XYZ file of C-alpha atoms in Angstrom:
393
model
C 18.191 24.542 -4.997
C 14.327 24.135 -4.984
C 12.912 25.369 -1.768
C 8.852 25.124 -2.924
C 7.858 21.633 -1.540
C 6.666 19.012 -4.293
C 4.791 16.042 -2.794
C 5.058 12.249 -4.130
C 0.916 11.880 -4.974
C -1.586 14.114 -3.231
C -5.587 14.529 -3.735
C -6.291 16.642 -5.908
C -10.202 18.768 -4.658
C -11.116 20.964 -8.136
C -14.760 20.568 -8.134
C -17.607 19.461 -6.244
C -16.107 17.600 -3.275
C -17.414 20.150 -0.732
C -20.516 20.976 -2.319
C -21.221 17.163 -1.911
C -19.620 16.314 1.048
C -21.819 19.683 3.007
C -24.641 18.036 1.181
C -23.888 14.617 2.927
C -23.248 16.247 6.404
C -26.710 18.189 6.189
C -29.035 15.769 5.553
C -27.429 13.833 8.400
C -26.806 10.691 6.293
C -23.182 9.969 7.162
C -23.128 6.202 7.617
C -22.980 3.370 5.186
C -27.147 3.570 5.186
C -26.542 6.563 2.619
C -28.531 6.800 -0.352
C -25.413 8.531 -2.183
C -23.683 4.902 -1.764
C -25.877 3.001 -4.569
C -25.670 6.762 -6.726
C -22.081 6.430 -6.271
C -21.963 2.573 -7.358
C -24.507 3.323 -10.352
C -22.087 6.368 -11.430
C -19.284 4.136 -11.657
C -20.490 0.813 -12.723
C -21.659 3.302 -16.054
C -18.238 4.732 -16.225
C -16.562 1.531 -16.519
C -19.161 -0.237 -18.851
C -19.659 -3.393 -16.064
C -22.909 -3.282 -14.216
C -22.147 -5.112 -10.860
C -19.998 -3.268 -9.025
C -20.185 -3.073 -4.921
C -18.827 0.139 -2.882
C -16.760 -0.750 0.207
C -14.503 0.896 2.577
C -11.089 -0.115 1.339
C -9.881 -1.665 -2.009
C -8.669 -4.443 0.391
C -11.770 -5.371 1.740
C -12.655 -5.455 -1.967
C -10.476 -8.414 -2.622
C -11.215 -10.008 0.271
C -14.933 -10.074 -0.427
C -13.971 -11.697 -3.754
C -11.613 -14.459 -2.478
C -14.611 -15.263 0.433
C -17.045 -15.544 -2.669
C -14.596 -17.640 -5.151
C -14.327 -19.882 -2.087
C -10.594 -19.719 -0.662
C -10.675 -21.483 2.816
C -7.808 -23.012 4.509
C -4.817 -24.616 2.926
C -5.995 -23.041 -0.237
C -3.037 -21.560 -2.054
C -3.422 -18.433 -4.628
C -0.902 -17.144 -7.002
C 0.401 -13.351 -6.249
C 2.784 -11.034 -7.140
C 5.683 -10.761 -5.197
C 5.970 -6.813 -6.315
C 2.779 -5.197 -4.882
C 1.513 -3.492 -1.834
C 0.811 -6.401 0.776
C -2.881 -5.516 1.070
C -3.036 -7.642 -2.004
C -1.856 -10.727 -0.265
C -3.487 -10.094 3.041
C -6.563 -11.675 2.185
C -5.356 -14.770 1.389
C -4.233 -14.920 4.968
C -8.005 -13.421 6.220
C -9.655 -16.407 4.242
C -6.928 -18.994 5.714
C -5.421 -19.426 2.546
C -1.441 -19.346 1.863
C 0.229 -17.221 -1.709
C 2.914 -18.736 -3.796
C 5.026 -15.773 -5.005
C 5.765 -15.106 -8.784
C 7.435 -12.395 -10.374
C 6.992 -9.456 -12.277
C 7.465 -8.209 -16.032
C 8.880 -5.140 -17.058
C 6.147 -3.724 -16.541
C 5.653 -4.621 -12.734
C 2.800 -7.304 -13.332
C 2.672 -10.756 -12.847
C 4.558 -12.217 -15.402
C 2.705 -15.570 -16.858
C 5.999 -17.330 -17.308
C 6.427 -17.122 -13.613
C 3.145 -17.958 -13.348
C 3.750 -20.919 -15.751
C 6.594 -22.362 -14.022
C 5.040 -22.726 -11.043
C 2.925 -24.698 -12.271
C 4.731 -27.267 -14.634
C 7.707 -27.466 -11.994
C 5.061 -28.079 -8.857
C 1.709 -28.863 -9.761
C -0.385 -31.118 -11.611
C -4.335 -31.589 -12.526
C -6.423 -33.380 -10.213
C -9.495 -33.682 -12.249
C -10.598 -30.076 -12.329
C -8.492 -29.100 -9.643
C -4.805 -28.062 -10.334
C -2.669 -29.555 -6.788
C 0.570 -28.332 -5.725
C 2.237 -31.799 -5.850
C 4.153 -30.590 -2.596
C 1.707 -29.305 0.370
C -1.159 -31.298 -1.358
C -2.923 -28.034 -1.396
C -5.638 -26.480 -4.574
C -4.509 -23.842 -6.079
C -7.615 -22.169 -6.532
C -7.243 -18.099 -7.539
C -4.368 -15.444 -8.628
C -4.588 -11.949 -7.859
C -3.020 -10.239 -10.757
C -1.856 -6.810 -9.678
C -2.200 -3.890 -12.760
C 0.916 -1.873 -11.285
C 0.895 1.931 -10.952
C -1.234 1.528 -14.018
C 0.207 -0.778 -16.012
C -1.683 -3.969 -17.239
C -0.930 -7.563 -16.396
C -1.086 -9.965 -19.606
C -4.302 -10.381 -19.257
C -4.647 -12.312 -22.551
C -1.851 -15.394 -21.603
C -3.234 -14.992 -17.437
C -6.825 -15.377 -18.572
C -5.993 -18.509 -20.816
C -4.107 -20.107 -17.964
C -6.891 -19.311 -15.482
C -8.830 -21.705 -17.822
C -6.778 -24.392 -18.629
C -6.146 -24.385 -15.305
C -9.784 -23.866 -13.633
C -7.845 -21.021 -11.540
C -10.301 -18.068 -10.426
C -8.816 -14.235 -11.324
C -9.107 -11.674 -8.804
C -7.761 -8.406 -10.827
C -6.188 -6.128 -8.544
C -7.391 -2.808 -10.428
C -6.528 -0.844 -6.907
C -4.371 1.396 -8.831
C -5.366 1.469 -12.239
C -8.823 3.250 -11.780
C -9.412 4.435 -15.422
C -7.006 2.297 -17.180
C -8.994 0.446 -20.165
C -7.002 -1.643 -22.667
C -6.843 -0.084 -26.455
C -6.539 -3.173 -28.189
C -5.992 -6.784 -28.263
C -8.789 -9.830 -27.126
C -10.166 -7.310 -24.253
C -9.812 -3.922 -26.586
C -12.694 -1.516 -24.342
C -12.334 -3.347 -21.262
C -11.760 -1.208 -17.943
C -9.187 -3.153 -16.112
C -10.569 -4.938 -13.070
C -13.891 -5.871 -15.676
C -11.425 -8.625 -17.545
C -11.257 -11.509 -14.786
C -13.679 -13.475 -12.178
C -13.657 -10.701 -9.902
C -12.013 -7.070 -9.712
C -11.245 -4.724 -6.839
C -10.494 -0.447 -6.854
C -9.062 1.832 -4.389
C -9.707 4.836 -3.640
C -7.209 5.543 -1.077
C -5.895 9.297 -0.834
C -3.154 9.291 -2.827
C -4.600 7.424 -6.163
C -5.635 9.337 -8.968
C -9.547 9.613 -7.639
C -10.458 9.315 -4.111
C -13.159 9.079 -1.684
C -10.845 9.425 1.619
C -10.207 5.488 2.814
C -12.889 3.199 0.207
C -12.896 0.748 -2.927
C -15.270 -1.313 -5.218
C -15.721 -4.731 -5.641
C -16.171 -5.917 -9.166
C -18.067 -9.172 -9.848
C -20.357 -11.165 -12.332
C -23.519 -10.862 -11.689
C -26.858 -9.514 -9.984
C -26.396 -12.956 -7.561
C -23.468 -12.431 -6.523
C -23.168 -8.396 -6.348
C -26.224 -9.060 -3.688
C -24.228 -11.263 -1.841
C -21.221 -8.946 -1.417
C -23.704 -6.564 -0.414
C -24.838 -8.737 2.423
C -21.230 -9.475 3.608
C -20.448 -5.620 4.081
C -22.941 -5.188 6.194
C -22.244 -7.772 9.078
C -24.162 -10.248 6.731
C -27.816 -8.665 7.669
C -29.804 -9.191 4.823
C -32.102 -5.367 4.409
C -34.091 -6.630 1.529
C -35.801 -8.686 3.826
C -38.944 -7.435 4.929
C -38.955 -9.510 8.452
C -35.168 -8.082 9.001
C -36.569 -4.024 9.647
C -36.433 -5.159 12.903
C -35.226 -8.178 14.287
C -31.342 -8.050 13.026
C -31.592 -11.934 11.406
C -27.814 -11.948 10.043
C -27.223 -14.746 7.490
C -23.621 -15.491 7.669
C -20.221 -13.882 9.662
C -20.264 -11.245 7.482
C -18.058 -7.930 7.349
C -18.150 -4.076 8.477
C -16.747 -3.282 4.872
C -19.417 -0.804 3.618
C -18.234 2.565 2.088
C -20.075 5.548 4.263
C -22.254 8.209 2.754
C -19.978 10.927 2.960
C -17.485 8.983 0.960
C -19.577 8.366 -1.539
C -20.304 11.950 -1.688
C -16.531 12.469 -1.914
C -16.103 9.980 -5.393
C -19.035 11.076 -7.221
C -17.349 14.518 -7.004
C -14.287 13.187 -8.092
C -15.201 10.847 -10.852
C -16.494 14.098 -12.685
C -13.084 15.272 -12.924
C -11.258 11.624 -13.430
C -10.813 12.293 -17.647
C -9.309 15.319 -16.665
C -6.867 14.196 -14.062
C -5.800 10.842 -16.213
C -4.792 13.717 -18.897
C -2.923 15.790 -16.886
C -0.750 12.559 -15.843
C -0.463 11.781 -18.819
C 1.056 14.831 -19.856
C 3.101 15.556 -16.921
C 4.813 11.631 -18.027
C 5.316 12.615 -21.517
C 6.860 15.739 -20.375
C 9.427 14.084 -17.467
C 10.491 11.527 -20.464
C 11.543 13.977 -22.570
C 13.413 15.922 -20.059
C 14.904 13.029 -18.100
C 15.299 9.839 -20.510
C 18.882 9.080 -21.706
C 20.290 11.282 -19.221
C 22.591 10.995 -16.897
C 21.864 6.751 -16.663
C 18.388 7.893 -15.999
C 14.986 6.369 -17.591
C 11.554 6.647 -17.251
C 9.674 3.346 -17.110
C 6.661 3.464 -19.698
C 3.601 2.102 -19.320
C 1.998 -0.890 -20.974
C 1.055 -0.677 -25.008
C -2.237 -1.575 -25.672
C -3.682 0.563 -23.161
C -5.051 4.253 -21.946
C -3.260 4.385 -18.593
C -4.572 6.498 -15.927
C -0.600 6.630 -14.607
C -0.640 6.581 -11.117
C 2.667 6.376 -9.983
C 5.597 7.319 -12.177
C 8.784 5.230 -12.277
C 12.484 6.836 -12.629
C 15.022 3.509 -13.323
C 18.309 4.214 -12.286
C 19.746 2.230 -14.778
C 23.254 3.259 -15.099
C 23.232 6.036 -12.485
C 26.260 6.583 -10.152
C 23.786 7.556 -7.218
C 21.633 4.618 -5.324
C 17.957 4.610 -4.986
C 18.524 5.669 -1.013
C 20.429 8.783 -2.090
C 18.266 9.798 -4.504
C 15.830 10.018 -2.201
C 17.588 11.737 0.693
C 18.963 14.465 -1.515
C 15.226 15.111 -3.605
C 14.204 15.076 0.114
C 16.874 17.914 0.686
C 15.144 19.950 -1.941
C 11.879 19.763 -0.878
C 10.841 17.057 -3.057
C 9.559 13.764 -1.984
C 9.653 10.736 -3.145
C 9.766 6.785 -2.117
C 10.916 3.469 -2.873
C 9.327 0.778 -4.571
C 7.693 -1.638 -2.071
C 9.952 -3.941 0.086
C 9.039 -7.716 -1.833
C 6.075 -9.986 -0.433
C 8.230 -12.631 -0.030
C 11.167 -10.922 2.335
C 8.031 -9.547 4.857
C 8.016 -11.301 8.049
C 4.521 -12.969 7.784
C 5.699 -14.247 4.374
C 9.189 -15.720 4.685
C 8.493 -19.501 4.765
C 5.846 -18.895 1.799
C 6.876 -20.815 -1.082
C 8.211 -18.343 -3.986
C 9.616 -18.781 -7.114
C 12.715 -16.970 -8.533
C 12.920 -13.367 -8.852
C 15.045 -11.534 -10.776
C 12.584 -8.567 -12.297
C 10.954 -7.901 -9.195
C 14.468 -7.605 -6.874
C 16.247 -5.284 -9.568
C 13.021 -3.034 -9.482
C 13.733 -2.804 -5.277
C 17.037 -1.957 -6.287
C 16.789 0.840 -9.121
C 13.295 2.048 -8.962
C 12.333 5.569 -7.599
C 8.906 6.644 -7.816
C 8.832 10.816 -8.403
C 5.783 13.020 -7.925
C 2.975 12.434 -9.883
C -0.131 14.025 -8.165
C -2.966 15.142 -10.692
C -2.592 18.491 -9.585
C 1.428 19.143 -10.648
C 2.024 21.558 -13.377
C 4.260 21.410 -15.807
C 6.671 23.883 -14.194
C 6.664 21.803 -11.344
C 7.852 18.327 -13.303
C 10.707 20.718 -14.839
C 11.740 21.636 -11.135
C 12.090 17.892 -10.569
C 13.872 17.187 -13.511
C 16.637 19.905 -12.615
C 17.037 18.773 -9.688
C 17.327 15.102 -10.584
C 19.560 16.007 -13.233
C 22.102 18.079 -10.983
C 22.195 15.168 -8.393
C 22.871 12.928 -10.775
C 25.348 14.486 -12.995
């Protein structure tokens, strides 16, 4: 039995973090007036190829900047997965909006027929507003979700966002460094495809600056706006404001600090070379684990360069559940967790209107994510598998 411990997703420090972070601390900017904030936001607008980009300190204050800038208010409804993390419904609720739930593909997204059924079974066109026939309300925005990596269809979501005159919000918050290969959007970084996209860099993605995100929008306009909002809505570029505080709006304390921004700059220099190690580390647990025992590795959507995230075991014809998979890879020192509990079965979302489900609640059932931090060898991923592999045979 294994006895070294092998976490789920852990950050990964191989370079310049504490060079930059000392850096930070000794000039004594530490606070979101930083001048590493707008390096940090240059450095990664380049990497991605989109220019407006706006640092903050979470991916979900990311989204919610967006949703407060396409306009949600209350008794607005927006379209979201029903298989995410809930900070990408949240918002909705911070702008006094309300999310119809759809379900996912097989690859975890939102899946546009969902998407589509909603509409032709409750809404209809207004003009150039599509109305869900039953609450009356707009439908004004969906939050696509790119899953552990994975890319949403952004090709058939995109085309319904237009027919539709829906806003897109791409939830990039774990697919920092996913760009699509080919296809309509072939070069794109995901979160760079719709109205508005968001990053995390929480401590467990694949880069991280502590707690912090990026908003994604379309232009110099609107990037200054978002800046605004982070800061409590006090407008700096104002000469008059040096001094007399003149704040414009109820705006936000959502800007990233310095020292987190010293943190990501140090850690998008070694991004290329973590996304390669994950993807290694996958190729490597297929090829030990697929076919076996009822065991599969979910892959990851064609068409793209996946940065991998979070790795997927299916137990698709296993004689062990999820929950003992987990307690007995927790017995051997190896961690590992569900997928998330659905949107729709959460207490603040149980009388939200959902359609049916049947991707997303066999996920809940058979999906156990395994470790996958940047910084696991290859002798670590063959530990895993023989362990997986006894429990399971």
């Amino acid at each position: 039995m294994n006895t070294k411990r092998i976490p789920l997703s852990v950050p990964n420090f191989p370079g310049n973090e504490v060079k930059y972070v000392s850096d930070a601390v000794a000039s004594t900017w530490v606070s979101t007036a930083g001048p590493l904030i707008p390096k940090f936001e240059k450095a990664m607008a380049d990497y991605i190829g989109h220019p407006y980009t706006v640092a903050t300190n979470s991916g979900t204050s990311a989204l919610h900047l967006s949703l407060l800038e396409i306009g949600v208010g209350r008794g607005d409804e927006v379209i979201c997965a029903a298989l995410t993390f809930i900070a990408a419904v949240n918002p909705v609720r911070f702008c006094g909006g309300e999310p119809v739930f759809v379900d996912c593909d097989k690859h975890f997204c939102m899946d546009p027929d969902s998407v589509q059924y909603f509409i032709d079974n409750y809404c209809e066109m207004q003009g150039d507003r599509l109305i869900n026939k039953t609450t009356g309300a707009h439908v004004k925005a969906m939050i696509p979700v790119h899953v552990f990596g994975n890319m949403a269809n952004m090709e058939r979501l995109m085309d319904i966002a237009e027919k539709y005159n829906i806003k897109v919000v791409e939830d990039a918050t774990e697919s920092v460094g996913t760009f699509v290969t080919e296809g309509r959007y072939k070069g794109k970084h995901l979160g760079t495809i719709g109205h508005y996209g968001a990053f995390s860099f929480n401590g467990n993605k694949v880069m991280t600056t502590g707690g912090g995100g990026l908003a994604i929008c379309g232009n110099a306009t609107v990037q200054h706006h978002m800046h605004i909002m982070t800061e409590e809505a006090q407008d700096m570029s104002k000469k008059e404001d040096d001094l007399l505080f003149i704040h414009t709006d109820v705006g936000y304390n959502y800007r990233m600090n310095n020292i987190a921004a010293a943190l990501g700059l140090a850690q998008l220099e070694n991004l290329e070379t973590f996304i390669k190690t994950k993807n290694e580390n996958f190729k490597l647990y297929c090829e030990l684990l697929n076919g076996k025992n009822g065991l599969r590795m979910i892959d990851y959507t064609p068409g793209i360069r996946s940065s991998m995230w979070f790795y997927c075991l299916y137990l698709d014809d296993c004689k062990i559940s999820r929950n003992e998979m987990m307690t007995k890879l927790a017995e051997r020192n190896i961690q590992s967790r569900p997928i998330w509990l659905l949107n729709p079965d959460q207490a603040p979302y149980r009388d939200s209107l959902c359609m049916p489900l049947p991707n997303a609640r066999d996920y809940v059932d058979k999906i156990v994510n395994i470790p996958c931090s940047s910084n696991l060898t290859a002798e670590d991923v063959r530990i895993v598998c023989e362990e997986i592999l006894d429990i399971t045979k």
